[in-house]
XYZ file of C-alpha atoms in Angstrom:
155
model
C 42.882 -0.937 15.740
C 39.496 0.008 16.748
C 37.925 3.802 16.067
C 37.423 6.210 19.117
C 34.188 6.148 17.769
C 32.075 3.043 18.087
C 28.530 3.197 16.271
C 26.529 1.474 19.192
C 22.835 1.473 16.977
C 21.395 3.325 14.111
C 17.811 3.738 13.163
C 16.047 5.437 10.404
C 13.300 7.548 11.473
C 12.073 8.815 7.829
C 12.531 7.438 4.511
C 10.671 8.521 1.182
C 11.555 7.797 -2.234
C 9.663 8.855 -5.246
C 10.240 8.017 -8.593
C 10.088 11.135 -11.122
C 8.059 9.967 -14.343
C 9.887 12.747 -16.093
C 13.822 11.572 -14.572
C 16.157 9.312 -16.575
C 18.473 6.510 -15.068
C 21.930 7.705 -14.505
C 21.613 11.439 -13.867
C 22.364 12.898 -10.540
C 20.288 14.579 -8.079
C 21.039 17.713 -5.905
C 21.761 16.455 -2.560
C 21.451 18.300 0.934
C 22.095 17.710 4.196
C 21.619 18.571 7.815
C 23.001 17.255 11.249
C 22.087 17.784 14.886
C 24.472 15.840 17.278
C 25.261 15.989 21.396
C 26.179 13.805 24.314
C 23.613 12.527 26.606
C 23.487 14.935 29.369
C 25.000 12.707 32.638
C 27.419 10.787 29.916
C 30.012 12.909 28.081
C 31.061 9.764 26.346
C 27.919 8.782 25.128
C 26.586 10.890 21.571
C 23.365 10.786 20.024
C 23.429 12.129 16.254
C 20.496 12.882 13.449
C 21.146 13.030 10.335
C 18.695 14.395 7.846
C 19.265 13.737 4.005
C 17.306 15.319 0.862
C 17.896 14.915 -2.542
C 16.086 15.460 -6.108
C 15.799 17.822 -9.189
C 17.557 21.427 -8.785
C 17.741 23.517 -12.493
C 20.739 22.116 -13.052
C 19.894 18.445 -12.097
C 16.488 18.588 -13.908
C 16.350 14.761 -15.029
C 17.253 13.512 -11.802
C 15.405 10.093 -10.947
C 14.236 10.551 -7.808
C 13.147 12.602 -5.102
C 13.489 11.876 -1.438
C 13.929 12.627 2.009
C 16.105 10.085 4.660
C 16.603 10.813 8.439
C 18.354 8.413 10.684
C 19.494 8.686 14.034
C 22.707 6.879 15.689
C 24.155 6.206 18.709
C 28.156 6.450 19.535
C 30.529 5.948 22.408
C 33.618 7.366 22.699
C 36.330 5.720 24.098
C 37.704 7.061 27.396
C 41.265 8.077 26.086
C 40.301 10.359 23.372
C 40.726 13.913 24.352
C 37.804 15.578 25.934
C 38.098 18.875 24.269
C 38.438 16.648 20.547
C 35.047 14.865 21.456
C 32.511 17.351 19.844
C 34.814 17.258 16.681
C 35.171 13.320 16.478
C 31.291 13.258 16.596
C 30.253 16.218 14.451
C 32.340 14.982 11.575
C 32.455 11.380 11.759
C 29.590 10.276 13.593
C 27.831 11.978 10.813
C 29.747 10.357 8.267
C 29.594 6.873 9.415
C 25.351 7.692 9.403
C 25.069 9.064 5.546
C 27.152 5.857 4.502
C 24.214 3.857 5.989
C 21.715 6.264 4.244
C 23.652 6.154 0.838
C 23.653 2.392 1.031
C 19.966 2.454 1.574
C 19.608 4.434 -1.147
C 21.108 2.643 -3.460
C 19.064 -0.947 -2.529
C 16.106 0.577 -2.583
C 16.193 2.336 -6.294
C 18.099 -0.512 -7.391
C 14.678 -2.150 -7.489
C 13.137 0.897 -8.711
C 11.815 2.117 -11.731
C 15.007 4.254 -13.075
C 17.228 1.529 -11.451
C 19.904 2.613 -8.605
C 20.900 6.229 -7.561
C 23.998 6.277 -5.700
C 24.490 9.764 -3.628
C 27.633 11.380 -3.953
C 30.258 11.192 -1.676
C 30.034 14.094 1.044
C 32.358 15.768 3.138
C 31.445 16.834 6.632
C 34.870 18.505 8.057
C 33.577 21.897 7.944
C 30.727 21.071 10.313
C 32.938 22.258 13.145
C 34.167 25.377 11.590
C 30.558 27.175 11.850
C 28.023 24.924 14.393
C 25.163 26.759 14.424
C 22.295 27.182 17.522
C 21.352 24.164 19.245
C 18.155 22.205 18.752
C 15.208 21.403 20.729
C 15.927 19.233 23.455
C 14.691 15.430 23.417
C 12.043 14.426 24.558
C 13.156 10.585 25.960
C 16.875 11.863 26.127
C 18.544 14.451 27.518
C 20.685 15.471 24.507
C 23.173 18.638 23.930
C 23.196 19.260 20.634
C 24.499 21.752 18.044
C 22.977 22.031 14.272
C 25.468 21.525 11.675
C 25.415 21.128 7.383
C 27.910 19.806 5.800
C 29.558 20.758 2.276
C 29.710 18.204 -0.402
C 33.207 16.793 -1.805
């Protein structure tokens, strides 16, 4: 059975790594994140979401490997029978999850060529993004988008 969600595209808009001479393999790095998502004004079953991922040394992560910044944006559908007032909450929490899996994954190729070897973000939990949305962003510029602002908690 398909998802109410279908992932039409996804592209990354930013993506830095850096190697930290002073990091050693196998250590994990503090991880934040921050979401913007809406549906395309004209289209309430058509969502746009970005998805902004940091990650790197905190004091208590001090030998982390890397430092870096990803941000990817995706496009959904939703399918005509899900509920209309559910629709910002099957975007906010999934459509955000479906875009850090693509972001972990790229993640992990890239340092696994790298010189500490592969860094594999932790697993993150974006249910709470609903709970507290915060102001909405700047509209696009191309698109039309409502949005809200959201973070997530890890899990």
């Amino acid at each position: 059975m398909l998802s109410p969600l279908q992932l039409k595209q996804h592209r990354f808009t930013d993506f830095s790594v850096e190697s930290i001479p002073t990091g050693l393999p196998n250590h994990e790095a503090l991880v934040t994140t921050s979401s913007t998502w809406g549906h395309i004004i004209g289209d309430e079953l058509s969502w746009k979401v970005e998805l902004k991922v940091m990650f790197g040394p905190d004091e208590a992560r001090k030998l982390s490997p890397y430092r870096g910044k990803v941000s990817i944006i995706g496009f959904f559908k939703v399918a005509k029978t899900w509920p209309a007032e559910k629709r910002q909450e099957l975007v906010g929490v999934n459509g955000a999850s479906v875009l850090y899996s693509a972001v972990r994954e790229m993640v992990l190729i890239v340092t696994g060529r790298s010189s500490h070897g592969e860094l594999m973000l932790p697993t993150m939990s974006f249910t709470k993004l609903i709970d507290k949305p915060k102001a909405a962003a700047p509209a696009e510029e191309k698109r039309k988008v409502k949005k809200k602002r959201l973070s997530p908690t890890p899990s």
